[in-house]
Short mmCIF file of C-alpha atoms in Angstrom, two decimals:
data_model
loop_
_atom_site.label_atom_id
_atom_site.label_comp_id
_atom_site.label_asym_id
_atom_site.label_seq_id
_atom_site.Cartn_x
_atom_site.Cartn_y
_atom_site.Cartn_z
CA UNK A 23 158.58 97.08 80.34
CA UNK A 24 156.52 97.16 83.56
CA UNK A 25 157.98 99.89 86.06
CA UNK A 26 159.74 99.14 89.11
CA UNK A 27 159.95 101.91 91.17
CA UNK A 28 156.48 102.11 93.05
CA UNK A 29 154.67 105.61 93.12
CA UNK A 30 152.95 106.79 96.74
CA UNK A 31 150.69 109.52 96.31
CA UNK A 32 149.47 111.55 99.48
CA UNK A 33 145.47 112.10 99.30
CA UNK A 34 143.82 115.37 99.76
CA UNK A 35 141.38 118.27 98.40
CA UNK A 36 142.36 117.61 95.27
CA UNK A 37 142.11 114.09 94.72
CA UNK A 38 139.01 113.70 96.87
CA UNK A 39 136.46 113.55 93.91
CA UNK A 40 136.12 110.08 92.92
CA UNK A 41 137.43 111.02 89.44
CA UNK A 42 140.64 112.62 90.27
CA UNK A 43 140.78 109.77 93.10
CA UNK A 44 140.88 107.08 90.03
CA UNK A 45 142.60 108.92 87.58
CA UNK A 46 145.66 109.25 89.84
CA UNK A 47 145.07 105.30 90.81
CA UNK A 48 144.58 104.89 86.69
CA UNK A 49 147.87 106.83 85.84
CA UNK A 50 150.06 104.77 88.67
CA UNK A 51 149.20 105.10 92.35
CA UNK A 52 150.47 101.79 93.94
CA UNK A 53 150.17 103.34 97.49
CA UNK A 54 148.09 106.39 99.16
CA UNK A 55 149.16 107.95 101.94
CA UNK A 56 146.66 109.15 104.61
CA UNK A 57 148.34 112.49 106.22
CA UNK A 58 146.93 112.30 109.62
CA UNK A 59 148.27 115.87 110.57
CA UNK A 60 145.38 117.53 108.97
CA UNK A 61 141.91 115.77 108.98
CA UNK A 62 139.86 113.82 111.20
CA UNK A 63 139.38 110.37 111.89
CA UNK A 64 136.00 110.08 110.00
CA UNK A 65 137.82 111.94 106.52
CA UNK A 66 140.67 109.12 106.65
CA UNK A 67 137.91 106.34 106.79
CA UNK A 68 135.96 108.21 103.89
CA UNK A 69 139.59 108.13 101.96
CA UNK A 70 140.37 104.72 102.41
CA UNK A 71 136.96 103.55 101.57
CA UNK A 72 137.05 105.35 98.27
CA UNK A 73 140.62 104.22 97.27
CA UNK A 74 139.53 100.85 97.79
CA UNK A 75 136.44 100.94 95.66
CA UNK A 76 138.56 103.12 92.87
CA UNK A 77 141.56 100.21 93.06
CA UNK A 78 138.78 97.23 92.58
CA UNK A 79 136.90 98.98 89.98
CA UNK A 80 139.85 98.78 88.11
CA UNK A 81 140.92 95.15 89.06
CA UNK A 82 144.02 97.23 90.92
CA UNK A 83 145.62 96.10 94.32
CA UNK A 84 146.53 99.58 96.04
CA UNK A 85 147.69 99.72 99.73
CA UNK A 86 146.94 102.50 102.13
CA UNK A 87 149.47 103.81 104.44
CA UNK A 88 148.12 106.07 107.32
CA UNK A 89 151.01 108.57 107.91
CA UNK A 90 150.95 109.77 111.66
CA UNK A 91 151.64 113.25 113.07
CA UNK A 92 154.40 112.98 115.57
CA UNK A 93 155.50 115.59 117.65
CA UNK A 94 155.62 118.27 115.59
CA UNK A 95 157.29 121.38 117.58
CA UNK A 96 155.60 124.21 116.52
CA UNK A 97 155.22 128.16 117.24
CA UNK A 98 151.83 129.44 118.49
CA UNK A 99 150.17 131.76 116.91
CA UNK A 100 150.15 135.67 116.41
CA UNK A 101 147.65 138.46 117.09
CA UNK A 102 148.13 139.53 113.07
CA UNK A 103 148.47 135.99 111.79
CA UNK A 104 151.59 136.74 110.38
CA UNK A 105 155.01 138.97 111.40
CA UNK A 106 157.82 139.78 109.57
CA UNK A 107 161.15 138.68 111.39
CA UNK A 108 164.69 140.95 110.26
CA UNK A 109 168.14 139.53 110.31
CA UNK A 110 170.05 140.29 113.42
CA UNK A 111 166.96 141.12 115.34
CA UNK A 112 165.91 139.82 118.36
CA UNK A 113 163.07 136.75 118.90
CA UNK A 114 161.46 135.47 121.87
CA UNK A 115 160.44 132.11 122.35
CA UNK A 116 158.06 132.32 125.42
CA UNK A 117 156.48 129.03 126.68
CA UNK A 118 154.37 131.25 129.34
CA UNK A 119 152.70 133.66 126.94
CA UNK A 120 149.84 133.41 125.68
CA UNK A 121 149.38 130.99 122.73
CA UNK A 122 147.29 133.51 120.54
CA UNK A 123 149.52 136.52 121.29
CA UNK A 124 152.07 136.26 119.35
CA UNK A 125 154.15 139.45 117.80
CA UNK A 126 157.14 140.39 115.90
CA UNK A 127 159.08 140.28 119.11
CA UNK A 128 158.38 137.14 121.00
CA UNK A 129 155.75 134.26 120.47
CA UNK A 130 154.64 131.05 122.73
CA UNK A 131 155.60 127.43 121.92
CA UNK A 132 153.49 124.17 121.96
CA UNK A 133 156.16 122.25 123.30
CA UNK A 134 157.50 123.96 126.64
CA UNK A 135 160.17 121.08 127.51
CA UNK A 136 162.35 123.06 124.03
CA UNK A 137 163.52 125.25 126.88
CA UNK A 138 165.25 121.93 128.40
CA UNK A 139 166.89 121.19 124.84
CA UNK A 140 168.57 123.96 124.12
CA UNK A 141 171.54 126.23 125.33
CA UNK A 142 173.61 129.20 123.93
CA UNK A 143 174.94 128.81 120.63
CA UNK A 144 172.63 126.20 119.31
CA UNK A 145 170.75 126.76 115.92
CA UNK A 146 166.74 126.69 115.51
CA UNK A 147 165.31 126.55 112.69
CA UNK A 148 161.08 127.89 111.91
CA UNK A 149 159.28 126.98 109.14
CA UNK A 150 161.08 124.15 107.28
CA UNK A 151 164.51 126.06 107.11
CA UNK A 152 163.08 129.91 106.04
CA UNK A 153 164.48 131.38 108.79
CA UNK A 154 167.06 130.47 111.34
CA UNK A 155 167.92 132.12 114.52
CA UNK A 156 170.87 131.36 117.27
CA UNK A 157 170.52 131.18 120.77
CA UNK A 158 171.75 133.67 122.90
CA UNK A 159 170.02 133.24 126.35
CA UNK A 160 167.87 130.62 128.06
CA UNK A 161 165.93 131.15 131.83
CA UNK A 162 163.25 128.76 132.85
CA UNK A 163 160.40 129.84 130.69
CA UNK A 164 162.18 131.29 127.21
CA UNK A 165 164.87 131.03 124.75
CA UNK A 166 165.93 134.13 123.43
CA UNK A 167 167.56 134.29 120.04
CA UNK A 168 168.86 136.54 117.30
CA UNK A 169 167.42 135.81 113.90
CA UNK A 170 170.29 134.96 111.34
CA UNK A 171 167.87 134.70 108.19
CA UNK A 172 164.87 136.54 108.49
CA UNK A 173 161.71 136.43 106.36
CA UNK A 174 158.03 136.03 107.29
CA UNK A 175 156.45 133.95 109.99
CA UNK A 176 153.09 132.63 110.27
CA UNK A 177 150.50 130.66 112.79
CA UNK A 178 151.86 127.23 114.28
CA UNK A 179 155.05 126.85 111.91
CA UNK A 180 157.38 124.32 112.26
CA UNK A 181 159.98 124.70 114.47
CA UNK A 182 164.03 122.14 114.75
CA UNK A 183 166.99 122.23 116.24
CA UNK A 184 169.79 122.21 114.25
CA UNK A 185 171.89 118.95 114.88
CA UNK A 186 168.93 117.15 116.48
CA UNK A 187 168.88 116.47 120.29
CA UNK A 188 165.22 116.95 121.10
CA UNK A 189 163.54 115.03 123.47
CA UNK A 190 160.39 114.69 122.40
CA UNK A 191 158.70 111.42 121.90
CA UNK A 192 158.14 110.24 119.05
CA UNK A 193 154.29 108.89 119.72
CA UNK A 194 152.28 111.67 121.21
CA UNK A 195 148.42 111.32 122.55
CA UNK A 196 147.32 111.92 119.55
CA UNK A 197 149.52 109.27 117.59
CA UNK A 198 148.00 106.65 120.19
CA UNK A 199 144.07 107.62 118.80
CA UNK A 200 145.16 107.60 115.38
CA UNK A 201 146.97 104.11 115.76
CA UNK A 202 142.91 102.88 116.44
CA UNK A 203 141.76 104.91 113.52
CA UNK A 204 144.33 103.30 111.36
CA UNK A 205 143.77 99.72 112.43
CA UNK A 206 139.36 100.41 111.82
CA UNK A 207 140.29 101.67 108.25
CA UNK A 208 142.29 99.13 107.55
CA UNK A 209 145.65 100.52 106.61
CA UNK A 210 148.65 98.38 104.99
CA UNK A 211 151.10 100.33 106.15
CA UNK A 212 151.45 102.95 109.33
CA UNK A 213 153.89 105.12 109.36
CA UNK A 214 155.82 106.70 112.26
CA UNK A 215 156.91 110.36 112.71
CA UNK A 216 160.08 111.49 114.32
CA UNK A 217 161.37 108.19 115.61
CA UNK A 218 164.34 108.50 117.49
CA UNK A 219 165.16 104.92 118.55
CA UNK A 220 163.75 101.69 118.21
CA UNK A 221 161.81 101.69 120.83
CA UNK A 222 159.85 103.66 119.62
CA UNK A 223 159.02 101.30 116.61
CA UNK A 224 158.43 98.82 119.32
CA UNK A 225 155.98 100.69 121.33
CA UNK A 226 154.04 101.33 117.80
CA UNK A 227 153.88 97.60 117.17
CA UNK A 228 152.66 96.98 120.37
CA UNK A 229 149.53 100.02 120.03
CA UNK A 230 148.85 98.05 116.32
CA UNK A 231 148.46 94.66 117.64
CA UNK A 232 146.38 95.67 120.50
CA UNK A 233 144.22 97.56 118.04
CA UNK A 234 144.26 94.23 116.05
CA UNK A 235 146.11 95.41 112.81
CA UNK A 236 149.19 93.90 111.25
CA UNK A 237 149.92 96.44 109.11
CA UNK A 238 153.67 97.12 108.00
CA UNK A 239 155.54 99.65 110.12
CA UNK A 240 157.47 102.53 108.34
CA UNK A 241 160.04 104.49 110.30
CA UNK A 242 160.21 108.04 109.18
CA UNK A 243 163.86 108.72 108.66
CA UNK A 244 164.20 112.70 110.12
CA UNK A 245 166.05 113.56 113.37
CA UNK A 246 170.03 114.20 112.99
CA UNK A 247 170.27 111.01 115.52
CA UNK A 248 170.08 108.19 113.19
CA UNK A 249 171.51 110.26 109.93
CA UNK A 250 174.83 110.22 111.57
CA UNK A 251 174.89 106.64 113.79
CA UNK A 252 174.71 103.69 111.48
CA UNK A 253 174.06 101.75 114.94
CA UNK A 254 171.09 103.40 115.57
CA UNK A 255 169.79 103.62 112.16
CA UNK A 256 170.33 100.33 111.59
CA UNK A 257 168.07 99.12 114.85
CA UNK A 258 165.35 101.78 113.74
CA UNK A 259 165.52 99.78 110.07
CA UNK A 260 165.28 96.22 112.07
CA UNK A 261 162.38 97.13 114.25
CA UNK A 262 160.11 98.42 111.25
CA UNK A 263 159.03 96.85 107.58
CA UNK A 264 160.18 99.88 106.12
CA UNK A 265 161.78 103.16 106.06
CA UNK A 266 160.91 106.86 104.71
CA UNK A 267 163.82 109.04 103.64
CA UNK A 268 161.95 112.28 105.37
CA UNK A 269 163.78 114.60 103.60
CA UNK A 270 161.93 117.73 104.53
CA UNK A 271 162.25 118.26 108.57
CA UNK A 272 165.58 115.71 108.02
CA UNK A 273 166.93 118.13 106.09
CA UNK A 274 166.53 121.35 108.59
CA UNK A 275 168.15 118.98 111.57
CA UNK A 276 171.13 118.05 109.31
CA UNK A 277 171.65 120.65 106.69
CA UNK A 278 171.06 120.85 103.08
CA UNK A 279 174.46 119.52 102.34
CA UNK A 280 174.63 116.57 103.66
CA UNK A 281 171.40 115.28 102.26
CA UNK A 282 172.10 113.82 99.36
CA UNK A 283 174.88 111.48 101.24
CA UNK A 284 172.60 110.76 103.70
CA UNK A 285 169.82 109.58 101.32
CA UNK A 286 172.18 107.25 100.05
CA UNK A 287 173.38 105.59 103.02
CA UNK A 288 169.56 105.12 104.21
CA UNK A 289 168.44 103.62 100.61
CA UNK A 290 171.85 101.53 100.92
CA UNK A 291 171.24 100.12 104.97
CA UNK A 292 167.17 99.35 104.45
CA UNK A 293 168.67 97.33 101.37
CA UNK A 294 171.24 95.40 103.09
CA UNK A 295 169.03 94.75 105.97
CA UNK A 296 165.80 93.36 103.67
CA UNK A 297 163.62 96.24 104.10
CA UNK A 298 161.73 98.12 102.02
CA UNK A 299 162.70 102.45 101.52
CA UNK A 300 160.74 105.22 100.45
CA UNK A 301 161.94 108.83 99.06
CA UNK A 302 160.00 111.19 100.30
CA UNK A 303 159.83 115.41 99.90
CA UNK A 304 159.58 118.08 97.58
CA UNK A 305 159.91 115.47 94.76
CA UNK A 306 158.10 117.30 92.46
CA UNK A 307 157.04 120.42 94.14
CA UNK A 308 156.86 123.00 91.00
CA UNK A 309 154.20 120.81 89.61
CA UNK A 310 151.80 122.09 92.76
CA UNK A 311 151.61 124.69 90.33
CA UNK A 312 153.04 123.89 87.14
CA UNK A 313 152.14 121.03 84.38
CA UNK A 314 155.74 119.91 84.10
CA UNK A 315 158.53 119.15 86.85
CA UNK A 316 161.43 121.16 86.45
CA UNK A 317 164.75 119.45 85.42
CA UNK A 318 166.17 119.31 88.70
CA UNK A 319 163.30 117.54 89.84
CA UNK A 320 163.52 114.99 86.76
CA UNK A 321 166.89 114.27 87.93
CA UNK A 322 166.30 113.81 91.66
CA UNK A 323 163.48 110.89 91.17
CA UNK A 324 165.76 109.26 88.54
CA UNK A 325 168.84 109.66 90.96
CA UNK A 326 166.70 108.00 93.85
CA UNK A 327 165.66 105.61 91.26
CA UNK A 328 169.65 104.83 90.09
CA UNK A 329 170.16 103.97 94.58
CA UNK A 330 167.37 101.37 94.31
CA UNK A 331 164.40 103.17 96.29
CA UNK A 332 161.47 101.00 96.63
CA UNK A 333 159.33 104.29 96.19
CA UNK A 334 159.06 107.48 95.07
CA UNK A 335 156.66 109.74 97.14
CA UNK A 336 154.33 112.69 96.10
CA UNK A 337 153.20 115.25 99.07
CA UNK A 338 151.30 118.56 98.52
CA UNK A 339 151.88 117.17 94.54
CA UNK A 340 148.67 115.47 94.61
CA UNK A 341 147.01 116.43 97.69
CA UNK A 342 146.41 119.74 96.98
CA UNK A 343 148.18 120.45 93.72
CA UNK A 344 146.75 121.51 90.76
CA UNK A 345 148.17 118.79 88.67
CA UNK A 346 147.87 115.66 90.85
CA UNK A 347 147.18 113.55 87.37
CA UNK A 348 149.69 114.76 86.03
CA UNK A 349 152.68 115.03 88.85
CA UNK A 350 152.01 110.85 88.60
CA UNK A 351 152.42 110.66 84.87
CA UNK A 352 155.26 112.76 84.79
CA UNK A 353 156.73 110.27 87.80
CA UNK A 354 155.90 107.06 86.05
CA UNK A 355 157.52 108.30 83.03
CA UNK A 356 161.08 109.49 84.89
CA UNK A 357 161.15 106.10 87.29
CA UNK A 358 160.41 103.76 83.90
CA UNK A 359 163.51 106.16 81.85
CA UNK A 360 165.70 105.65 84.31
CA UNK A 361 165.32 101.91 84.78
CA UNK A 362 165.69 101.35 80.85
CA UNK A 363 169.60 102.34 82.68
CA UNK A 364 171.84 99.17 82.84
CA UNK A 365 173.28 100.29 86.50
CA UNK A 366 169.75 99.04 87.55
CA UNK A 367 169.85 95.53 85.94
CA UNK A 368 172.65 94.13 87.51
CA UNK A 369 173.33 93.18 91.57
CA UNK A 370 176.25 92.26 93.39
CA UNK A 371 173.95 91.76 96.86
CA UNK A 372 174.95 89.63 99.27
CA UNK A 373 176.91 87.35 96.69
CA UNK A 374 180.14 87.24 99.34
CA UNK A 375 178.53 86.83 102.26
CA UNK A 376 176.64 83.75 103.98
CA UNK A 377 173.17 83.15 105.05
CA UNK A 378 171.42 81.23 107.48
CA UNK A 379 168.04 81.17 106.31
CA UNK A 380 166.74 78.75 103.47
CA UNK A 381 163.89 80.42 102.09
CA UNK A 382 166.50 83.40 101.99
CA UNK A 383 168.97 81.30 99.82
CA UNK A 384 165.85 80.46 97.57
CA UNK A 385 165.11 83.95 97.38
CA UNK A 386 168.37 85.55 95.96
CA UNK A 387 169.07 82.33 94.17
CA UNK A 388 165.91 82.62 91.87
CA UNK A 389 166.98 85.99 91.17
CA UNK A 390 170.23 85.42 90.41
CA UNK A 391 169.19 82.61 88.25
CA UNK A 392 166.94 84.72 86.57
CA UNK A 393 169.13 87.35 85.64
CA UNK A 394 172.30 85.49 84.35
CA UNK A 395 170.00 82.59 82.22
CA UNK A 396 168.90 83.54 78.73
CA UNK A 397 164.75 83.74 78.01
CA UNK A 398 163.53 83.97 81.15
CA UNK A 399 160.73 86.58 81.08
CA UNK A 400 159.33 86.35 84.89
CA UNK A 401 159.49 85.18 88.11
CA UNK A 402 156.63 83.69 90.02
CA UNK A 403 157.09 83.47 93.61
CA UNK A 404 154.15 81.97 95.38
CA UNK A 405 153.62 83.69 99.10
CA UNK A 406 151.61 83.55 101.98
CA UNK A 407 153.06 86.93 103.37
CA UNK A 408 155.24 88.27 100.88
CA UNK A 409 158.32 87.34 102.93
CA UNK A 410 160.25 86.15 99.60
CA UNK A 411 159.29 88.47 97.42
CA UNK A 412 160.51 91.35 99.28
CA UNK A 413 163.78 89.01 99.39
CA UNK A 414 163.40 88.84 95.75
CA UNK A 415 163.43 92.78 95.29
CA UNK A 416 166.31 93.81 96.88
CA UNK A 417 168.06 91.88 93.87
CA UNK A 418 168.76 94.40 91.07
CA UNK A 419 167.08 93.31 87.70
CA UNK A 420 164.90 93.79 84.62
CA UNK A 421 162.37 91.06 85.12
CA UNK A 422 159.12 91.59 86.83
CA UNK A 423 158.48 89.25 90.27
CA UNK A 424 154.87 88.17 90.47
CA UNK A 425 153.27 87.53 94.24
CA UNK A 426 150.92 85.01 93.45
CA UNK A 427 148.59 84.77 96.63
CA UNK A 428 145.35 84.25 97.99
CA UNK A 429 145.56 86.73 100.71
CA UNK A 430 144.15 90.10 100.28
CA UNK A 431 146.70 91.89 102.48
CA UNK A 432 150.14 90.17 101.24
CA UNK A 433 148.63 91.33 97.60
CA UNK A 434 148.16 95.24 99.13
CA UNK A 435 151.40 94.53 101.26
CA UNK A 436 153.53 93.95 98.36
CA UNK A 437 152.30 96.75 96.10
CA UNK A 438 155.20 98.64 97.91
CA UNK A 439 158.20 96.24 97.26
CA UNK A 440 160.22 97.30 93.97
CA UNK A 441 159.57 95.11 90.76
CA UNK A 442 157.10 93.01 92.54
CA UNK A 443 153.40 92.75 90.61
CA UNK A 444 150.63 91.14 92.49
CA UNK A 445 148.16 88.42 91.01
CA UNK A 446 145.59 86.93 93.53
CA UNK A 447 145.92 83.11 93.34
CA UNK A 448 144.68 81.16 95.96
CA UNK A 449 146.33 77.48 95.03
CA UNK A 450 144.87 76.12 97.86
CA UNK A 451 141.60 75.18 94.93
CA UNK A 452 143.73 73.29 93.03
CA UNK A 453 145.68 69.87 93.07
CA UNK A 454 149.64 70.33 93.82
CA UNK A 455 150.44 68.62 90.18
CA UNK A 456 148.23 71.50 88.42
CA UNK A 457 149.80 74.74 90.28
CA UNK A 458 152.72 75.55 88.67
CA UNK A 459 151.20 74.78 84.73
CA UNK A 460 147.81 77.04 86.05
CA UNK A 461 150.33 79.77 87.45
CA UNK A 462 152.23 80.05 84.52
CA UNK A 463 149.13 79.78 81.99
CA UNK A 464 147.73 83.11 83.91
CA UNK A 465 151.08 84.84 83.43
CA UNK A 466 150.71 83.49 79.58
CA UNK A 467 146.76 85.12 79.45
CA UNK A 468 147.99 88.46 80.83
CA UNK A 469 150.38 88.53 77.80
CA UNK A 470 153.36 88.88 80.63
CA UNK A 471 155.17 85.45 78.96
CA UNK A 472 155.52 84.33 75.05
CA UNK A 473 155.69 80.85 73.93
CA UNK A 474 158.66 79.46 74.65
CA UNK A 475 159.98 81.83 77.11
CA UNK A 476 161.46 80.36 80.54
CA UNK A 477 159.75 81.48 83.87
CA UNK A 478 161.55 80.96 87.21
CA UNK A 479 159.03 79.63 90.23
CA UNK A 480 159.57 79.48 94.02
CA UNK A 481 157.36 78.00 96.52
CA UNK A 482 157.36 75.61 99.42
CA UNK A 483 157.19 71.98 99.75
CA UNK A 484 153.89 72.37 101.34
CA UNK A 485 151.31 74.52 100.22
CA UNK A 486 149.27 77.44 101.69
CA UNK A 487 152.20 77.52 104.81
CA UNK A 488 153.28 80.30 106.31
CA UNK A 489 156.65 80.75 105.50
CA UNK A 490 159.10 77.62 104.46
CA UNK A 491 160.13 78.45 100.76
CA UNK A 492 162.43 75.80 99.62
CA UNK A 493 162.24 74.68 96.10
CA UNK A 494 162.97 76.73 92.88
CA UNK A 495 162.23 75.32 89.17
CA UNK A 496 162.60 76.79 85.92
CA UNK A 497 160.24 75.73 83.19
CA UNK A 498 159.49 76.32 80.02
CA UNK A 499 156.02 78.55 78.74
CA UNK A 500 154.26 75.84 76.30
CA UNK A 501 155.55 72.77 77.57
CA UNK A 502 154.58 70.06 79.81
CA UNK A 503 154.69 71.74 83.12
CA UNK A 504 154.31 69.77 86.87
#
């Protein structure tokens, strides 16, 4: 059974030797992610350049998604490099100190305007949820606080608000220069840190196409904003081509117990609305340091798996774990187990409600067919931009959708969208009466189909056109096919 679920791998120290680069890629990798918080511009280039040569050497299709910064809010740093903050004590936040004189009592901020967000009685939160601290006093150049869980404190740590409500915007400087970096690398995918509305997705759109790249957009799911407004979410998830559950820095805003609900309800919007969903965070963190996830960890990929996540996501795992080979194995096993599960066979999408598109109606139609008529073994979908066969994927099933197309980035495009496989195919060399009979005989070669089998094909009435899918047929491997 060919998995599903598609595995994104972050790239770092550890997979920056061309053999740990293509053993990662050989074990499952269907998308890297470029972390553009730590590097520069010339190490992401080197990155992508090498995952493409490790994905063609071995005849893979393997997108790259450069993942930008955002406005992280972070403490300065200390004279000793580290403190040691005590429960009930006192903590400065002082945006007028000086940035590298820092101590147990007070330390300076990188992002002044905090002392505009906040007011007695709110929550903050340093270094992904280790310690939290409530305010007590604010004056025009620090927030004063008394720590409520203490524990150490280090250089430029991470630094929320519980309950959201900071103004900081989501594309800083720095996101802008990236933005060009990711467009001259030639990413897939760019994804978007912190986004609070979306506008912000907008302005990012704008800053790709100027840069002349037409790579997806992914909205990083992590302020408290959109976890509680479906309205909101719901225009972030229109005004990208995909969404990351964030769940690390979401998860300080909003509390570890309301997570899991939240996770959901994200997986279950992007769905409804046609767009594709990522899990992302502390998937399998032990293995940074251990061979084998833990079984808490088994179950949380299989649970995302169970909501119908596109993708599974590996951080620190694989960038600078020491069992980056192995974290993927151990992934591609637990999202292949859990889809052996029936839950994940069956869909009851959209079949109440109406639609207004026809190549939509082809879409869920084909799938539909496919999963309620005996011997079919695939779907072919033939696509210019891989607009129907992410329509395809949001249908629940067992059979594998195949993007046949002649396009380079609809084949690294699609490597993201659940259950679709990509097979370059450019039918624009062959006569119209000869495309469906040479489509299915490559399906046949790869030892996808059997003799005999039935394979369900969508395409449009004219060839090689963007968009325009009308026209489904189901034939039969072996026989006379037009």
């Amino acid at each position: 059974m060919l998995r599903r679920t598609k595995i994104v791998a972050t790239l770092g120290p550890a997979t920056d030797s061309p053999e740990s680069l293509a053993a990662i890629i050989a074990a499952g990798v269907d998308v890297t992610r470029l972390n553009f918080s730590h590097g520069s511009a010339d190490d992401h280039i080197q990155r992508a350049n090498r995952v493409r040569d490790a994905a063609a050497s071995q005849g893979r299709f393997v997108a790259i998604m450069a993942d930008l910064q955002g406005p992280k809010l972070r403490v300065a740093r200390f004279t000793d490099n580290k403190v040691a903050l005590k429960r009930g004590q006192i903590f400065v936040l002082d945006a007028a100190m000086d940035k590298e004189a820092g101590t147990a009592e007070r330390v300076g901020i990188d992002y002044e305007e905090l002392i505009n967000d906040v007011k007695p009685g709110d929550i903050l939160v340093l270094d992904d949820g280790r310690i939290e601290m409530e305010v007590e006093e604010v004056d025009e150049r620090s927030i004063t606080s008394r720590i409520l869980i203490g524990g150490p404190l280090s250089n430029n740590k991470g630094l929320n608000k519980r309950g959201g409500g900071l103004s900081a915007d989501a594309l800083t400087e720095k996101d802008k220069q990236d933005i060009v970096t990711a467009a001259k690398l030639g990413a897939d995918y760019v994804a978007v840190s912190f986004v609070r509305t979306a506008d912000d997705m907008h302005t990012a759109r704008a800053l790709l196409k100027k840069a002349g790249s037409s790579a997806g957009l992914v909205a990083k799911i992590e302020r408290a904003e959109l976890a509680h407004d479906n309205d909101a979410l719901d225009a972030v998830i229109e005004a990208s081509d995909a969404v990351m559950v964030a769940r690390g820095d979401l998860a300080v805003e909003i509390g570890d117990a309301e997570l899991v609900g939240v996770q959901k309800n994200i997986i279950s919007r992007a769905r409804i609305l046609n767009k594709v969903v990522i899990t992302a965070t502390q998937m399998m963190e032990s293995m940074i340091e251990n061979p084998m996830p833990t079984r808490a960890e088994v179950s949380d990929v299989a649970n995302a798996v169970f909501d119908y996540t596109d993708a599974v996501m590996l951080s620190a795992e694989t960038a600078v774990g020491d069992y980056p080979v192995e974290a993927v194995e151990a992934m591609v096993r637990i999202c292949t187990g859990a889809e052996r599960h029936p839950s994940t066979h069956t869909s009851g999408h959209r079949m109440h409600e109406s639609m207004e598109l026809v190549d939509e109606a082809i879409a869920l139609s084909a799938m539909y067919a496919a999963n309620h008529l005996d011997g079919v073994q695939a779907i072919i979908c033939m696509t210019e931009t891989g607009a129907t066969p992410l329509l395809m994927s949001r249908i629940k099933s067992s059979l594998p959708i195949f993007a046949f197309s002649r396009h380079t980035s609809t084949q690294n495009r699609v490597t993201l969208y659940r259950g679709v496989q990509t097979v370059p195919f450019d039918s624009q060399q062959l006569p119209n009466e000869e495309v469906n009979a040479m489509a299915v005989a490559e399906l046949l070669n790869r030892g996808v189909v059997e003799e005999g089998a039935l394979v369900v094909m969508t395409k449009g009435d004219y060839a090689n056109a963007q968009g325009g899918t009308n026209s489904m047929k189901i034939v039969r491997v072996g026989s006379q096919i037009r």
